[in-house]
PDB file of C-alpha atoms and ligand atoms in Angstrom:
ATOM      1  CA  UNK A   1     -33.260  16.281  14.718  1.00  0.00           C
ATOM      2  CA  UNK A   2     -30.647  17.296  12.150  1.00  0.00           C
ATOM      3  CA  UNK A   3     -27.165  16.232  13.174  1.00  0.00           C
ATOM      4  CA  UNK A   4     -25.507  19.439  12.102  1.00  0.00           C
ATOM      5  CA  UNK A   5     -22.622  20.852  14.151  1.00  0.00           C
ATOM      6  CA  UNK A   6     -20.697  23.998  13.287  1.00  0.00           C
ATOM      7  CA  UNK A   7     -17.540  25.632  14.600  1.00  0.00           C
ATOM      8  CA  UNK A   8     -17.167  29.385  14.669  1.00  0.00           C
ATOM      9  CA  UNK A   9     -14.797  32.023  15.953  1.00  0.00           C
ATOM     10  CA  UNK A  10     -12.204  34.567  14.887  1.00  0.00           C
ATOM     11  CA  UNK A  11      -8.860  33.804  13.251  1.00  0.00           C
ATOM     12  CA  UNK A  12      -6.553  31.232  14.857  1.00  0.00           C
ATOM     13  CA  UNK A  13      -8.924  30.203  17.654  1.00  0.00           C
ATOM     14  CA  UNK A  14      -8.224  26.499  17.112  1.00  0.00           C
ATOM     15  CA  UNK A  15     -11.702  25.754  15.743  1.00  0.00           C
ATOM     16  CA  UNK A  16     -10.401  23.765  12.751  1.00  0.00           C
ATOM     17  CA  UNK A  17      -8.302  21.586  15.062  1.00  0.00           C
ATOM     18  CA  UNK A  18     -11.353  20.964  17.246  1.00  0.00           C
ATOM     19  CA  UNK A  19     -13.561  20.205  14.243  1.00  0.00           C
ATOM     20  CA  UNK A  20     -11.009  17.598  13.094  1.00  0.00           C
ATOM     21  CA  UNK A  21     -10.753  16.041  16.571  1.00  0.00           C
ATOM     22  CA  UNK A  22     -14.505  15.800  16.884  1.00  0.00           C
ATOM     23  CA  UNK A  23     -14.662  14.210  13.441  1.00  0.00           C
ATOM     24  CA  UNK A  24     -12.084  11.589  14.535  1.00  0.00           C
ATOM     25  CA  UNK A  25     -14.080  10.836  17.694  1.00  0.00           C
ATOM     26  CA  UNK A  26     -17.332  10.382  15.798  1.00  0.00           C
ATOM     27  CA  UNK A  27     -15.676   8.280  13.090  1.00  0.00           C
ATOM     28  CA  UNK A  28     -15.024   5.651  15.774  1.00  0.00           C
ATOM     29  CA  UNK A  29     -18.754   5.206  16.340  1.00  0.00           C
ATOM     30  CA  UNK A  30     -21.459   3.719  14.158  1.00  0.00           C
ATOM     31  CA  UNK A  31     -22.383   7.222  13.005  1.00  0.00           C
ATOM     32  CA  UNK A  32     -21.671   8.305   9.411  1.00  0.00           C
ATOM     33  CA  UNK A  33     -20.021  11.681   9.617  1.00  0.00           C
ATOM     34  CA  UNK A  34     -18.546  14.206   7.209  1.00  0.00           C
ATOM     35  CA  UNK A  35     -16.165  17.058   7.953  1.00  0.00           C
ATOM     36  CA  UNK A  36     -16.436  20.076   5.727  1.00  0.00           C
ATOM     37  CA  UNK A  37     -15.779  23.821   5.709  1.00  0.00           C
ATOM     38  CA  UNK A  38     -16.946  27.207   4.490  1.00  0.00           C
ATOM     39  CA  UNK A  39     -16.334  28.981   2.293  1.00  0.00           C
ATOM     40  CA  UNK A  40     -15.792  25.737   0.357  1.00  0.00           C
ATOM     41  CA  UNK A  41     -16.743  22.122   0.856  1.00  0.00           C
ATOM     42  CA  UNK A  42     -17.368  21.185  -2.800  1.00  0.00           C
ATOM     43  CA  UNK A  43     -15.249  21.495  -5.943  1.00  0.00           C
ATOM     44  CA  UNK A  44     -17.124  24.572  -7.163  1.00  0.00           C
ATOM     45  CA  UNK A  45     -17.397  26.170  -3.710  1.00  0.00           C
ATOM     46  CA  UNK A  46     -13.648  25.685  -3.162  1.00  0.00           C
ATOM     47  CA  UNK A  47     -13.019  27.546  -6.444  1.00  0.00           C
ATOM     48  CA  UNK A  48     -15.286  30.378  -5.252  1.00  0.00           C
ATOM     49  CA  UNK A  49     -13.380  30.388  -1.923  1.00  0.00           C
ATOM     50  CA  UNK A  50     -10.153  31.213  -3.777  1.00  0.00           C
ATOM     51  CA  UNK A  51     -11.699  34.505  -4.959  1.00  0.00           C
ATOM     52  CA  UNK A  52     -13.161  35.298  -1.524  1.00  0.00           C
ATOM     53  CA  UNK A  53      -9.930  34.827   0.448  1.00  0.00           C
ATOM     54  CA  UNK A  54      -7.430  35.974  -2.192  1.00  0.00           C
ATOM     55  CA  UNK A  55      -4.921  38.509  -0.865  1.00  0.00           C
ATOM     56  CA  UNK A  56      -4.690  41.965  -2.407  1.00  0.00           C
ATOM     57  CA  UNK A  57      -7.962  41.493  -4.244  1.00  0.00           C
ATOM     58  CA  UNK A  58     -10.119  44.538  -3.760  1.00  0.00           C
ATOM     59  CA  UNK A  59     -13.391  42.625  -3.645  1.00  0.00           C
ATOM     60  CA  UNK A  60     -16.453  44.796  -3.082  1.00  0.00           C
ATOM     61  CA  UNK A  61     -18.191  43.846   0.204  1.00  0.00           C
ATOM     62  CA  UNK A  62     -21.528  43.047  -1.492  1.00  0.00           C
ATOM     63  CA  UNK A  63     -19.762  40.950  -4.152  1.00  0.00           C
ATOM     64  CA  UNK A  64     -17.954  39.147  -1.333  1.00  0.00           C
ATOM     65  CA  UNK A  65     -21.260  38.478   0.411  1.00  0.00           C
ATOM     66  CA  UNK A  66     -22.865  37.180  -2.809  1.00  0.00           C
ATOM     67  CA  UNK A  67     -19.901  34.909  -3.495  1.00  0.00           C
ATOM     68  CA  UNK A  68     -20.149  33.502   0.053  1.00  0.00           C
ATOM     69  CA  UNK A  69     -23.799  32.644  -0.623  1.00  0.00           C
ATOM     70  CA  UNK A  70     -23.019  31.243  -4.081  1.00  0.00           C
ATOM     71  CA  UNK A  71     -20.462  28.934  -2.443  1.00  0.00           C
ATOM     72  CA  UNK A  72     -22.906  28.112   0.375  1.00  0.00           C
ATOM     73  CA  UNK A  73     -25.658  27.252  -2.102  1.00  0.00           C
ATOM     74  CA  UNK A  74     -23.355  24.791  -3.900  1.00  0.00           C
ATOM     75  CA  UNK A  75     -22.208  23.339  -0.591  1.00  0.00           C
ATOM     76  CA  UNK A  76     -25.724  22.909   0.775  1.00  0.00           C
ATOM     77  CA  UNK A  77     -27.249  21.362  -2.321  1.00  0.00           C
ATOM     78  CA  UNK A  78     -24.373  18.962  -3.068  1.00  0.00           C
ATOM     79  CA  UNK A  79     -23.067  18.030   0.379  1.00  0.00           C
ATOM     80  CA  UNK A  80     -24.826  19.301   3.493  1.00  0.00           C
ATOM     81  CA  UNK A  81     -28.503  18.735   2.618  1.00  0.00           C
ATOM     82  CA  UNK A  82     -28.081  15.251   1.067  1.00  0.00           C
ATOM     83  CA  UNK A  83     -26.005  14.129   4.086  1.00  0.00           C
ATOM     84  CA  UNK A  84     -28.388  15.529   6.709  1.00  0.00           C
ATOM     85  CA  UNK A  85     -31.390  14.111   4.852  1.00  0.00           C
ATOM     86  CA  UNK A  86     -29.805  10.646   5.046  1.00  0.00           C
ATOM     87  CA  UNK A  87     -29.480  11.122   8.809  1.00  0.00           C
ATOM     88  CA  UNK A  88     -25.704  11.515   8.638  1.00  0.00           C
ATOM     89  CA  UNK A  89     -23.784  13.872  10.830  1.00  0.00           C
ATOM     90  CA  UNK A  90     -22.208  16.998   9.337  1.00  0.00           C
ATOM     91  CA  UNK A  91     -19.425  18.951  11.025  1.00  0.00           C
ATOM     92  CA  UNK A  92     -18.743  22.268   9.343  1.00  0.00           C
ATOM     93  CA  UNK A  93     -15.834  24.624   9.999  1.00  0.00           C
ATOM     94  CA  UNK A  94     -17.630  28.014   9.776  1.00  0.00           C
ATOM     95  CA  UNK A  95     -21.153  28.563   8.455  1.00  0.00           C
ATOM     96  CA  UNK A  96     -23.846  31.260   8.536  1.00  0.00           C
ATOM     97  CA  UNK A  97     -22.749  32.797  11.854  1.00  0.00           C
ATOM     98  CA  UNK A  98     -19.419  33.801  10.294  1.00  0.00           C
ATOM     99  CA  UNK A  99     -21.389  35.679   7.651  1.00  0.00           C
ATOM    100  CA  UNK A 100     -23.431  37.413  10.332  1.00  0.00           C
ATOM    101  CA  UNK A 101     -20.359  38.471  12.282  1.00  0.00           C
ATOM    102  CA  UNK A 102     -17.935  39.267   9.413  1.00  0.00           C
ATOM    103  CA  UNK A 103     -20.252  40.583   6.686  1.00  0.00           C
ATOM    104  CA  UNK A 104     -23.329  41.918   8.531  1.00  0.00           C
ATOM    105  CA  UNK A 105     -21.790  43.210  11.748  1.00  0.00           C
ATOM    106  CA  UNK A 106     -18.255  43.729  10.444  1.00  0.00           C
ATOM    107  CA  UNK A 107     -18.792  45.013   6.909  1.00  0.00           C
ATOM    108  CA  UNK A 108     -22.296  46.420   7.340  1.00  0.00           C
ATOM    109  CA  UNK A 109     -24.196  44.265   4.857  1.00  0.00           C
ATOM    110  CA  UNK A 110     -27.904  44.877   5.463  1.00  0.00           C
ATOM    111  CA  UNK A 111     -29.467  42.362   7.875  1.00  0.00           C
ATOM    112  CA  UNK A 112     -32.508  42.117   5.593  1.00  0.00           C
ATOM    113  CA  UNK A 113     -30.325  40.886   2.720  1.00  0.00           C
ATOM    114  CA  UNK A 114     -28.727  38.355   5.077  1.00  0.00           C
ATOM    115  CA  UNK A 115     -32.152  37.089   6.201  1.00  0.00           C
ATOM    116  CA  UNK A 116     -33.401  36.952   2.612  1.00  0.00           C
ATOM    117  CA  UNK A 117     -30.501  34.753   1.512  1.00  0.00           C
ATOM    118  CA  UNK A 118     -30.808  32.514   4.574  1.00  0.00           C
ATOM    119  CA  UNK A 119     -34.475  31.907   3.826  1.00  0.00           C
ATOM    120  CA  UNK A 120     -33.705  31.283   0.176  1.00  0.00           C
ATOM    121  CA  UNK A 121     -30.674  29.035   0.566  1.00  0.00           C
ATOM    122  CA  UNK A 122     -30.368  27.633   4.106  1.00  0.00           C
ATOM    123  CA  UNK A 123     -34.076  27.241   4.893  1.00  0.00           C
ATOM    124  CA  UNK A 124     -34.401  24.808   7.828  1.00  0.00           C
ATOM    125  CA  UNK A 125     -30.864  23.489   7.556  1.00  0.00           C
ATOM    126  CA  UNK A 126     -29.572  25.475  10.524  1.00  0.00           C
ATOM    127  CA  UNK A 127     -26.997  23.926  12.862  1.00  0.00           C
ATOM    128  CA  UNK A 128     -28.147  22.072  15.962  1.00  0.00           C
ATOM    129  CA  UNK A 129     -25.047  22.994  17.965  1.00  0.00           C
ATOM    130  CA  UNK A 130     -22.584  25.787  17.232  1.00  0.00           C
ATOM    131  CA  UNK A 131     -19.305  25.944  19.134  1.00  0.00           C
ATOM    132  CA  UNK A 132     -17.888  29.445  19.243  1.00  0.00           C
ATOM    133  CA  UNK A 133     -14.257  29.322  20.257  1.00  0.00           C
ATOM    134  CA  UNK A 134     -13.042  32.516  21.846  1.00  0.00           C
ATOM    135  CA  UNK A 135      -9.499  33.787  22.057  1.00  0.00           C
ATOM    136  CA  UNK A 136      -7.735  37.155  22.203  1.00  0.00           C
ATOM    137  CA  UNK A 137      -7.282  38.160  18.520  1.00  0.00           C
ATOM    138  CA  UNK A 138      -3.653  39.172  19.161  1.00  0.00           C
ATOM    139  CA  UNK A 139      -2.889  35.522  19.980  1.00  0.00           C
ATOM    140  CA  UNK A 140      -5.212  34.170  17.290  1.00  0.00           C
ATOM    141  CA  UNK A 141      -3.865  36.219  14.399  1.00  0.00           C
ATOM    142  CA  UNK A 142      -0.257  35.425  15.271  1.00  0.00           C
ATOM    143  CA  UNK A 143      -1.152  31.736  15.405  1.00  0.00           C
ATOM    144  CA  UNK A 144      -3.063  31.903  12.137  1.00  0.00           C
ATOM    145  CA  UNK A 145      -0.279  33.718  10.246  1.00  0.00           C
ATOM    146  CA  UNK A 146       2.177  31.013  11.324  1.00  0.00           C
ATOM    147  CA  UNK A 147      -0.091  28.318   9.885  1.00  0.00           C
ATOM    148  CA  UNK A 148      -1.187  30.050   6.687  1.00  0.00           C
ATOM    149  CA  UNK A 149       1.032  31.087   3.830  1.00  0.00           C
ATOM    150  CA  UNK A 150      -1.519  32.339   1.309  1.00  0.00           C
ATOM    151  CA  UNK A 151      -5.040  32.920   2.641  1.00  0.00           C
ATOM    152  CA  UNK A 152      -4.210  35.850   4.880  1.00  0.00           C
ATOM    153  CA  UNK A 153      -6.659  38.484   3.586  1.00  0.00           C
ATOM    154  CA  UNK A 154      -8.625  38.578   6.844  1.00  0.00           C
ATOM    155  CA  UNK A 155      -5.604  38.277   9.113  1.00  0.00           C
ATOM    156  CA  UNK A 156      -4.279  41.474   7.533  1.00  0.00           C
ATOM    157  CA  UNK A 157      -7.313  43.520   8.578  1.00  0.00           C
ATOM    158  CA  UNK A 158      -6.820  45.822  11.574  1.00  0.00           C
ATOM    159  CA  UNK A 159      -6.673  44.550  15.149  1.00  0.00           C
ATOM    160  CA  UNK A 160      -9.715  46.691  15.968  1.00  0.00           C
ATOM    161  CA  UNK A 161     -11.699  44.834  13.242  1.00  0.00           C
ATOM    162  CA  UNK A 162     -10.752  41.521  14.870  1.00  0.00           C
ATOM    163  CA  UNK A 163     -11.543  42.816  18.343  1.00  0.00           C
ATOM    164  CA  UNK A 164     -15.002  43.745  17.091  1.00  0.00           C
ATOM    165  CA  UNK A 165     -15.368  40.274  15.507  1.00  0.00           C
ATOM    166  CA  UNK A 166     -14.541  38.739  18.892  1.00  0.00           C
ATOM    167  CA  UNK A 167     -17.049  40.949  20.708  1.00  0.00           C
ATOM    168  CA  UNK A 168     -19.765  40.195  18.157  1.00  0.00           C
ATOM    169  CA  UNK A 169     -19.229  36.427  18.399  1.00  0.00           C
ATOM    170  CA  UNK A 170     -19.496  36.678  22.198  1.00  0.00           C
ATOM    171  CA  UNK A 171     -22.757  38.653  22.040  1.00  0.00           C
ATOM    172  CA  UNK A 172     -24.126  36.290  19.387  1.00  0.00           C
ATOM    173  CA  UNK A 173     -23.367  33.331  21.685  1.00  0.00           C
ATOM    174  CA  UNK A 174     -25.888  34.736  24.180  1.00  0.00           C
ATOM    175  CA  UNK A 175     -28.710  34.966  21.679  1.00  0.00           C
ATOM    176  CA  UNK A 176     -29.618  31.316  21.145  1.00  0.00           C
ATOM    177  CA  UNK A 177     -29.363  28.014  22.979  1.00  0.00           C
ATOM    178  CA  UNK A 178     -27.571  26.365  20.077  1.00  0.00           C
ATOM    179  CA  UNK A 179     -24.438  28.437  20.803  1.00  0.00           C
ATOM    180  CA  UNK A 180     -21.788  27.095  23.150  1.00  0.00           C
ATOM    181  CA  UNK A 181     -19.049  29.576  23.949  1.00  0.00           C
ATOM    182  CA  UNK A 182     -15.732  27.838  24.565  1.00  0.00           C
ATOM    183  CA  UNK A 183     -12.632  29.361  26.155  1.00  0.00           C
ATOM    184  CA  UNK A 184      -9.928  28.895  23.510  1.00  0.00           C
ATOM    185  CA  UNK A 185      -7.124  29.454  26.043  1.00  0.00           C
ATOM    186  CA  UNK A 186      -7.600  25.962  27.448  1.00  0.00           C
ATOM    187  CA  UNK A 187      -5.497  23.090  26.113  1.00  0.00           C
ATOM    188  CA  UNK A 188      -6.554  21.262  22.945  1.00  0.00           C
ATOM    189  CA  UNK A 189      -7.420  18.186  25.044  1.00  0.00           C
ATOM    190  CA  UNK A 190      -9.473  20.134  27.583  1.00  0.00           C
ATOM    191  CA  UNK A 191     -11.477  21.847  24.840  1.00  0.00           C
ATOM    192  CA  UNK A 192     -12.056  18.551  23.051  1.00  0.00           C
ATOM    193  CA  UNK A 193     -13.358  16.974  26.278  1.00  0.00           C
ATOM    194  CA  UNK A 194     -15.667  19.920  26.889  1.00  0.00           C
ATOM    195  CA  UNK A 195     -17.063  19.618  23.357  1.00  0.00           C
ATOM    196  CA  UNK A 196     -17.667  15.881  23.767  1.00  0.00           C
ATOM    197  CA  UNK A 197     -19.442  16.526  27.065  1.00  0.00           C
ATOM    198  CA  UNK A 198     -21.771  19.065  25.459  1.00  0.00           C
ATOM    199  CA  UNK A 199     -22.583  16.719  22.566  1.00  0.00           C
ATOM    200  CA  UNK A 200     -23.304  13.889  24.999  1.00  0.00           C
ATOM    201  CA  UNK A 201     -25.621  16.141  27.006  1.00  0.00           C
ATOM    202  CA  UNK A 202     -27.540  16.969  23.825  1.00  0.00           C
ATOM    203  CA  UNK A 203     -28.042  13.248  23.156  1.00  0.00           C
ATOM    204  CA  UNK A 204     -27.998  13.637  19.403  1.00  0.00           C
ATOM    205  CA  UNK A 205     -26.068  10.400  19.006  1.00  0.00           C
ATOM    206  CA  UNK A 206     -24.654   7.451  20.949  1.00  0.00           C
ATOM    207  CA  UNK A 207     -22.357   8.380  23.872  1.00  0.00           C
ATOM    208  CA  UNK A 208     -19.077   9.707  22.584  1.00  0.00           C
ATOM    209  CA  UNK A 209     -15.680   9.131  24.132  1.00  0.00           C
ATOM    210  CA  UNK A 210     -12.794  11.541  23.963  1.00  0.00           C
ATOM    211  CA  UNK A 211      -9.906  10.459  21.814  1.00  0.00           C
ATOM    212  CA  UNK A 212      -6.267  10.183  22.825  1.00  0.00           C
ATOM    213  CA  UNK A 213      -4.317  13.177  21.547  1.00  0.00           C
TER     214      UNK A 213
HETATM  215  P1  TMP B   1     -10.946  30.109   7.729  1.00  0.00           P
HETATM  216  O1  TMP B   1      -9.653  30.808   7.910  1.00  0.00           O
HETATM  217  O2  TMP B   1     -11.606  29.778   9.002  1.00  0.00           O
HETATM  218  O3  TMP B   1     -10.868  28.961   6.798  1.00  0.00           O
HETATM  219  O4  TMP B   1     -11.944  31.156   7.010  1.00  0.00           O
HETATM  220  C1  TMP B   1     -11.540  31.922   5.925  1.00  0.00           C
HETATM  221  C2  TMP B   1     -11.987  33.337   6.085  1.00  0.00           C
HETATM  222  O5  TMP B   1     -13.284  33.509   5.544  1.00  0.00           O
HETATM  223  C3  TMP B   1     -12.057  33.840   7.506  1.00  0.00           C
HETATM  224  O6  TMP B   1     -11.057  34.798   7.669  1.00  0.00           O
HETATM  225  C4  TMP B   1     -13.410  34.471   7.664  1.00  0.00           C
HETATM  226  C5  TMP B   1     -13.976  34.497   6.281  1.00  0.00           C
HETATM  227  N1  TMP B   1     -15.410  34.233   6.208  1.00  0.00           N
HETATM  228  C6  TMP B   1     -16.276  35.308   6.125  1.00  0.00           C
HETATM  229  O7  TMP B   1     -15.849  36.460   6.137  1.00  0.00           O
HETATM  230  N2  TMP B   1     -17.615  35.058   6.041  1.00  0.00           N
HETATM  231  C7  TMP B   1     -18.138  33.794   6.003  1.00  0.00           C
HETATM  232  O8  TMP B   1     -19.362  33.625   5.922  1.00  0.00           O
HETATM  233  C8  TMP B   1     -17.225  32.684   6.092  1.00  0.00           C
HETATM  234  C9  TMP B   1     -17.772  31.297   6.071  1.00  0.00           C
HETATM  235  C10 TMP B   1     -15.888  32.953   6.201  1.00  0.00           C
END
């Protein structure tokens, strides 16, 4: 079993906070764990990210998609695959499901192109568990804009775009057992405990304890 856990959701759902907390919990065990993110996660992929998320950059939607996969290819070959192959745990803040929801469902990139690139680049390195954190986009975007100064390209898209993103993440969560839909309105501690419980149920590693927040 590949110890690959991803966090997904719209803007400002608290997924990055939860990814960090989970990382801290796992670091206290005998497990070797890395925390990474997409787009990004390696030097080159982080450079590509700057183009993808740059404000006021009129990036064509297909170019955006191709850049996401260029970054993902770098990230997989240099970080994710070598770590998973060594039996280490990988926690990733966003991965292929963001591409499905934002680019395929949101920006109408052909599903066939998406599948083609997944077969080419991701192959069998799909996540074992994917936490989708759900929150009203009105709350999420406000939260996200407070935290971010520069990377606000997506936050500036219309509320209806974000409402569709939310709806699409919820319907995606029903399509496969690997998805765990989490109510992002709960407190940080409650969500963290819920995540730990789910990981313990899956038995992909030694029993985890929640950390003090
Ligand atoms: P972040 O704010 O969670 O770091 O993500 C940066 C933005 O990148 C986010 O607004 C969504 C977008 N994104 C996509 O559109 N497609 C993708 O495949 C990924 C990984 C991110």
